[in-house]
Amino acid sequence: MKPEERALRQQMAHLCASLFARGFSVGTAGNVSARLSDGILMTPTNSTLGNIDPDRISKIDTDGQHVSGDQPTKEVFLHQAFYETRPDAGAVVHLHSTWATALSCIEDTDPEDCVPPLTPYVVMRVGTVRLVPYVKPGDPMAGELIRELKGEYAAVLLANHGPVVTGKDLFSAVCAAEELEETAKLLIALRAMPTRLLTAEQVAELKTTFGRI
């Protein structure tokens, strides 16, 4: 095994355990993947993020064939679609975190822009979040729905399911997923109150300064 792959396996196990310990994932919910030069590492199906064995993390090759480790998450199609449409994505994090999942269930969540620009950090780290129509977990149609977005979004909410967030590397994707969860919590906490959002000019300044998500 190449040193690059061994290090990424260790990092994935560590970050998954951190997400689980802090309540971003419960039971066997959620799955995480990261891109290698010769394939993709993915958390195994029916595994808990709190106790991932680095040596048992699933690996698929660039053609999507399972080559080592346990069987990959049943959401493999979802992850593959993001890598295919976002060449700069180095990792994908799918959680069932409480507040972002709640936002995906609220009827009046704007499907074109689920997370308004409440803070600069959600603009910088997450970007515009699109709502993806509901399909049952593990349905290959989830991948088709992601492909239809043509790589324009670094993060989505799966309706009545939860968030999926990409990043340039695994650490960035995990941080962005956490930022999305905390922003969803703020949005729901503020729903009954008049709320000040960042202006279009302020959002444009952030995008100019920090680049496209």
mmCIF file of C-alpha atoms in Angstrom:
data_model
loop_
_atom_site.group_PDB
_atom_site.id
_atom_site.type_symbol
_atom_site.label_atom_id
_atom_site.label_comp_id
_atom_site.label_asym_id
_atom_site.label_seq_id
_atom_site.Cartn_x
_atom_site.Cartn_y
_atom_site.Cartn_z
ATOM 1 C CA MET A 1 0.000 0.000 0.000
ATOM 2 C CA LYS A 2 1.334 3.419 -0.957
ATOM 3 C CA PRO A 3 2.154 5.855 1.888
ATOM 4 C CA GLU A 4 -0.407 8.298 0.450
ATOM 5 C CA GLU A 5 -3.180 5.738 0.805
ATOM 6 C CA ARG A 6 -2.112 4.573 4.274
ATOM 7 C CA ALA A 7 -2.047 8.172 5.560
ATOM 8 C CA LEU A 8 -5.467 8.931 4.056
ATOM 9 C CA ARG A 9 -6.960 5.802 5.643
ATOM 10 C CA GLN A 10 -5.670 6.889 9.044
ATOM 11 C CA GLN A 11 -6.969 10.438 8.571
ATOM 12 C CA MET A 12 -10.389 9.174 7.504
ATOM 13 C CA ALA A 13 -10.700 6.943 10.577
ATOM 14 C CA HIS A 14 -9.645 9.822 12.845
ATOM 15 C CA LEU A 15 -12.015 12.409 11.347
ATOM 16 C CA CYS A 16 -14.947 9.977 11.213
ATOM 17 C CA ALA A 17 -14.442 9.198 14.900
ATOM 18 C CA SER A 18 -14.372 12.925 15.655
ATOM 19 C CA LEU A 19 -17.657 13.498 13.788
ATOM 20 C CA PHE A 20 -19.284 10.627 15.656
ATOM 21 C CA ALA A 21 -17.982 11.684 19.078
ATOM 22 C CA ARG A 22 -19.418 15.176 18.639
ATOM 23 C CA GLY A 23 -22.854 14.016 17.515
ATOM 24 C CA PHE A 24 -22.664 14.734 13.785
ATOM 25 C CA SER A 25 -23.376 11.062 13.131
ATOM 26 C CA VAL A 26 -25.243 8.407 15.133
ATOM 27 C CA GLY A 27 -25.505 4.638 14.825
ATOM 28 C CA THR A 28 -24.469 3.558 11.344
ATOM 29 C CA ALA A 29 -25.668 6.775 9.702
ATOM 30 C CA GLY A 30 -23.482 8.713 7.309
ATOM 31 C CA ASN A 31 -20.632 7.890 4.968
ATOM 32 C CA VAL A 32 -17.370 9.502 3.950
ATOM 33 C CA SER A 33 -15.071 9.122 0.955
ATOM 34 C CA ALA A 34 -11.796 10.548 -0.316
ATOM 35 C CA ARG A 35 -10.139 10.481 -3.717
ATOM 36 C CA LEU A 36 -6.814 8.783 -4.417
ATOM 37 C CA SER A 37 -4.764 8.901 -7.611
ATOM 38 C CA ASP A 38 -5.894 5.351 -8.414
ATOM 39 C CA GLY A 39 -9.393 5.238 -6.962
ATOM 40 C CA ILE A 40 -11.626 6.251 -4.066
ATOM 41 C CA LEU A 41 -11.624 5.261 -0.389
ATOM 42 C CA MET A 42 -15.078 4.922 1.205
ATOM 43 C CA THR A 43 -16.402 4.014 4.604
ATOM 44 C CA PRO A 44 -17.916 0.506 4.493
ATOM 45 C CA THR A 45 -21.635 -0.216 4.423
ATOM 46 C CA ASN A 46 -23.359 -0.654 7.800
ATOM 47 C CA SER A 47 -20.331 0.706 9.663
ATOM 48 C CA THR A 48 -20.353 3.276 12.432
ATOM 49 C CA LEU A 49 -18.229 6.357 11.882
ATOM 50 C CA GLY A 50 -17.239 6.083 15.523
ATOM 51 C CA ASN A 51 -15.141 2.966 15.006
ATOM 52 C CA ILE A 52 -13.700 2.783 11.491
ATOM 53 C CA ASP A 53 -10.812 0.335 11.034
ATOM 54 C CA PRO A 54 -8.398 1.983 8.574
ATOM 55 C CA ASP A 55 -7.464 -1.368 7.032
ATOM 56 C CA ARG A 56 -11.108 -2.270 6.366
ATOM 57 C CA ILE A 57 -12.037 0.978 4.621
ATOM 58 C CA SER A 58 -13.361 0.111 1.177
ATOM 59 C CA LYS A 59 -11.453 1.016 -1.960
ATOM 60 C CA ILE A 60 -12.914 1.187 -5.445
ATOM 61 C CA ASP A 61 -10.896 1.804 -8.584
ATOM 62 C CA THR A 62 -11.438 4.526 -11.159
ATOM 63 C CA ASP A 63 -13.956 2.289 -12.944
ATOM 64 C CA GLY A 64 -16.008 1.829 -9.758
ATOM 65 C CA GLN A 65 -14.905 -1.755 -9.120
ATOM 66 C CA HIS A 66 -14.437 -2.852 -5.504
ATOM 67 C CA VAL A 67 -10.776 -3.771 -5.088
ATOM 68 C CA SER A 68 -10.091 -3.987 -1.352
ATOM 69 C CA GLY A 69 -11.519 -3.607 2.150
ATOM 70 C CA ASP A 70 -15.112 -4.220 3.171
ATOM 71 C CA GLN A 71 -18.031 -3.558 0.829
ATOM 72 C CA PRO A 72 -18.465 0.186 0.231
ATOM 73 C CA THR A 73 -21.354 2.265 1.481
ATOM 74 C CA LYS A 74 -24.624 1.722 -0.375
ATOM 75 C CA GLU A 75 -24.447 5.431 -1.253
ATOM 76 C CA VAL A 76 -21.463 4.749 -3.529
ATOM 77 C CA PHE A 77 -23.408 6.179 -6.501
ATOM 78 C CA LEU A 78 -23.811 9.501 -4.720
ATOM 79 C CA HIS A 79 -20.081 9.817 -4.073
ATOM 80 C CA GLN A 80 -19.073 8.770 -7.581
ATOM 81 C CA ALA A 81 -21.380 11.376 -9.121
ATOM 82 C CA PHE A 82 -19.731 14.193 -7.168
ATOM 83 C CA TYR A 83 -16.236 13.091 -8.198
ATOM 84 C CA GLU A 84 -17.316 12.808 -11.839
ATOM 85 C CA THR A 85 -18.858 16.275 -11.961
ATOM 86 C CA ARG A 86 -16.484 18.139 -9.650
ATOM 87 C CA PRO A 87 -12.907 17.330 -10.735
ATOM 88 C CA ASP A 88 -11.491 19.484 -7.922
ATOM 89 C CA ALA A 89 -13.354 17.529 -5.227
ATOM 90 C CA GLY A 90 -10.992 15.509 -3.062
ATOM 91 C CA ALA A 91 -13.557 14.219 -0.567
ATOM 92 C CA VAL A 92 -17.286 13.815 0.034
ATOM 93 C CA VAL A 93 -19.012 13.791 3.439
ATOM 94 C CA HIS A 94 -22.631 12.640 3.781
ATOM 95 C CA LEU A 95 -24.182 12.988 7.236
ATOM 96 C CA HIS A 96 -27.594 12.684 8.843
ATOM 97 C CA SER A 97 -26.718 15.537 11.200
ATOM 98 C CA THR A 98 -29.745 16.812 13.100
ATOM 99 C CA TRP A 99 -30.158 20.423 12.004
ATOM 100 C CA ALA A 100 -29.208 20.100 8.352
ATOM 101 C CA THR A 101 -31.486 17.066 8.086
ATOM 102 C CA ALA A 102 -34.268 19.071 9.734
ATOM 103 C CA LEU A 103 -33.746 21.805 7.145
ATOM 104 C CA SER A 104 -34.085 19.175 4.405
ATOM 105 C CA CYS A 105 -37.520 18.241 5.809
ATOM 106 C CA ILE A 106 -38.989 21.745 6.197
ATOM 107 C CA GLU A 107 -41.576 22.350 3.493
ATOM 108 C CA ASP A 108 -40.711 25.976 2.756
ATOM 109 C CA THR A 109 -36.941 25.486 2.460
ATOM 110 C CA ASP A 110 -35.985 27.141 -0.835
ATOM 111 C CA PRO A 111 -34.898 24.250 -3.105
ATOM 112 C CA GLU A 112 -32.716 26.554 -5.200
ATOM 113 C CA ASP A 113 -30.902 28.067 -2.201
ATOM 114 C CA CYS A 114 -31.458 26.105 1.000
ATOM 115 C CA VAL A 115 -29.033 28.123 3.103
ATOM 116 C CA PRO A 116 -29.218 31.913 2.747
ATOM 117 C CA PRO A 117 -26.032 33.917 3.437
ATOM 118 C CA LEU A 118 -26.375 34.209 7.180
ATOM 119 C CA THR A 119 -22.646 34.279 7.969
ATOM 120 C CA PRO A 120 -19.498 34.830 5.899
ATOM 121 C CA TYR A 121 -18.249 31.351 6.771
ATOM 122 C CA VAL A 122 -21.140 29.473 5.202
ATOM 123 C CA VAL A 123 -20.562 31.513 2.033
ATOM 124 C CA MET A 124 -16.805 30.850 2.085
ATOM 125 C CA ARG A 125 -16.801 27.185 3.071
ATOM 126 C CA VAL A 126 -20.093 25.817 1.731
ATOM 127 C CA GLY A 127 -21.510 28.093 -0.960
ATOM 128 C CA THR A 128 -25.023 27.807 -2.379
ATOM 129 C CA VAL A 129 -26.803 24.638 -1.244
ATOM 130 C CA ARG A 130 -29.313 22.980 -3.564
ATOM 131 C CA LEU A 131 -32.147 20.665 -2.436
ATOM 132 C CA VAL A 132 -32.104 17.307 -4.249
ATOM 133 C CA PRO A 133 -35.452 15.457 -4.550
ATOM 134 C CA TYR A 134 -36.004 12.456 -2.304
ATOM 135 C CA VAL A 135 -35.041 8.964 -3.407
ATOM 136 C CA LYS A 136 -34.625 5.968 -1.123
ATOM 137 C CA PRO A 137 -31.132 5.508 0.410
ATOM 138 C CA GLY A 138 -28.800 3.590 -1.885
ATOM 139 C CA ASP A 139 -30.873 4.253 -5.006
ATOM 140 C CA PRO A 140 -28.584 4.836 -8.035
ATOM 141 C CA MET A 141 -30.971 7.633 -9.053
ATOM 142 C CA ALA A 142 -29.288 9.786 -6.373
ATOM 143 C CA GLY A 143 -26.179 9.766 -8.524
ATOM 144 C CA GLU A 144 -28.158 10.797 -11.589
ATOM 145 C CA LEU A 145 -29.717 13.697 -9.697
ATOM 146 C CA ILE A 146 -26.247 14.894 -8.669
ATOM 147 C CA ARG A 147 -24.975 14.606 -12.246
ATOM 148 C CA GLU A 148 -27.860 16.793 -13.408
ATOM 149 C CA LEU A 149 -26.405 19.617 -11.279
ATOM 150 C CA LYS A 150 -23.284 19.551 -13.522
ATOM 151 C CA GLY A 151 -20.856 20.202 -10.681
ATOM 152 C CA GLU A 152 -22.245 23.646 -9.876
ATOM 153 C CA TYR A 153 -22.752 22.964 -6.162
ATOM 154 C CA ALA A 154 -20.206 21.902 -3.544
ATOM 155 C CA ALA A 155 -23.007 20.929 -1.149
ATOM 156 C CA VAL A 156 -26.583 19.689 -1.367
ATOM 157 C CA LEU A 157 -29.373 18.676 0.948
ATOM 158 C CA LEU A 158 -31.008 15.373 0.106
ATOM 159 C CA ALA A 159 -34.705 15.934 0.797
ATOM 160 C CA ASN A 160 -35.826 14.226 4.020
ATOM 161 C CA HIS A 161 -32.404 12.606 4.301
ATOM 162 C CA GLY A 162 -29.475 14.904 5.050
ATOM 163 C CA PRO A 163 -26.499 16.919 3.770
ATOM 164 C CA VAL A 164 -23.768 15.950 1.323
ATOM 165 C CA VAL A 165 -20.720 18.209 1.222
ATOM 166 C CA THR A 166 -17.565 18.145 -0.905
ATOM 167 C CA GLY A 167 -14.173 19.718 -0.327
ATOM 168 C CA LYS A 168 -10.760 19.958 -1.950
ATOM 169 C CA ASP A 169 -9.513 17.413 0.573
ATOM 170 C CA LEU A 170 -10.911 15.364 3.429
ATOM 171 C CA PHE A 171 -10.235 17.906 6.172
ATOM 172 C CA SER A 172 -11.867 20.703 4.148
ATOM 173 C CA ALA A 173 -14.941 18.578 3.412
ATOM 174 C CA VAL A 174 -15.396 17.681 7.082
ATOM 175 C CA CYS A 175 -15.043 21.335 8.134
ATOM 176 C CA ALA A 176 -17.558 22.408 5.500
ATOM 177 C CA ALA A 177 -20.037 19.752 6.635
ATOM 178 C CA GLU A 178 -19.716 21.017 10.195
ATOM 179 C CA GLU A 179 -20.194 24.622 9.041
ATOM 180 C CA LEU A 180 -23.353 23.642 7.167
ATOM 181 C CA GLU A 181 -24.741 21.861 10.226
ATOM 182 C CA GLU A 182 -24.107 24.817 12.533
ATOM 183 C CA THR A 183 -25.594 27.268 10.032
ATOM 184 C CA ALA A 184 -28.711 25.096 9.676
ATOM 185 C CA LYS A 185 -29.024 25.194 13.452
ATOM 186 C CA LEU A 186 -28.850 29.001 13.400
ATOM 187 C CA LEU A 187 -31.401 29.233 10.577
ATOM 188 C CA ILE A 188 -33.925 27.109 12.437
ATOM 189 C CA ALA A 189 -33.296 28.956 15.703
ATOM 190 C CA LEU A 190 -33.956 32.276 13.938
ATOM 191 C CA ARG A 191 -37.027 31.224 11.929
ATOM 192 C CA ALA A 192 -39.468 33.176 14.127
ATOM 193 C CA MET A 193 -37.309 36.318 14.210
ATOM 194 C CA PRO A 194 -36.551 39.101 11.741
ATOM 195 C CA THR A 195 -33.147 38.136 10.359
ATOM 196 C CA ARG A 196 -30.411 40.220 8.741
ATOM 197 C CA LEU A 197 -28.600 38.418 5.910
ATOM 198 C CA LEU A 198 -25.402 39.404 4.134
ATOM 199 C CA THR A 199 -26.120 41.656 1.171
ATOM 200 C CA ALA A 200 -25.449 40.614 -2.424
ATOM 201 C CA GLU A 201 -22.480 42.996 -2.424
ATOM 202 C CA GLN A 202 -21.032 41.430 0.724
ATOM 203 C CA VAL A 203 -21.446 37.931 -0.736
ATOM 204 C CA ALA A 204 -19.777 39.028 -3.985
ATOM 205 C CA GLU A 205 -16.854 40.485 -2.012
ATOM 206 C CA LEU A 206 -16.357 37.168 -0.205
ATOM 207 C CA LYS A 207 -16.419 35.224 -3.470
ATOM 208 C CA THR A 208 -13.937 37.637 -5.045
ATOM 209 C CA THR A 209 -11.615 37.450 -2.057
ATOM 210 C CA PHE A 210 -11.807 33.735 -1.299
ATOM 211 C CA GLY A 211 -12.694 32.262 -4.687
ATOM 212 C CA ARG A 212 -15.401 29.965 -5.989
ATOM 213 C CA ILE A 213 -16.569 27.165 -3.694
#
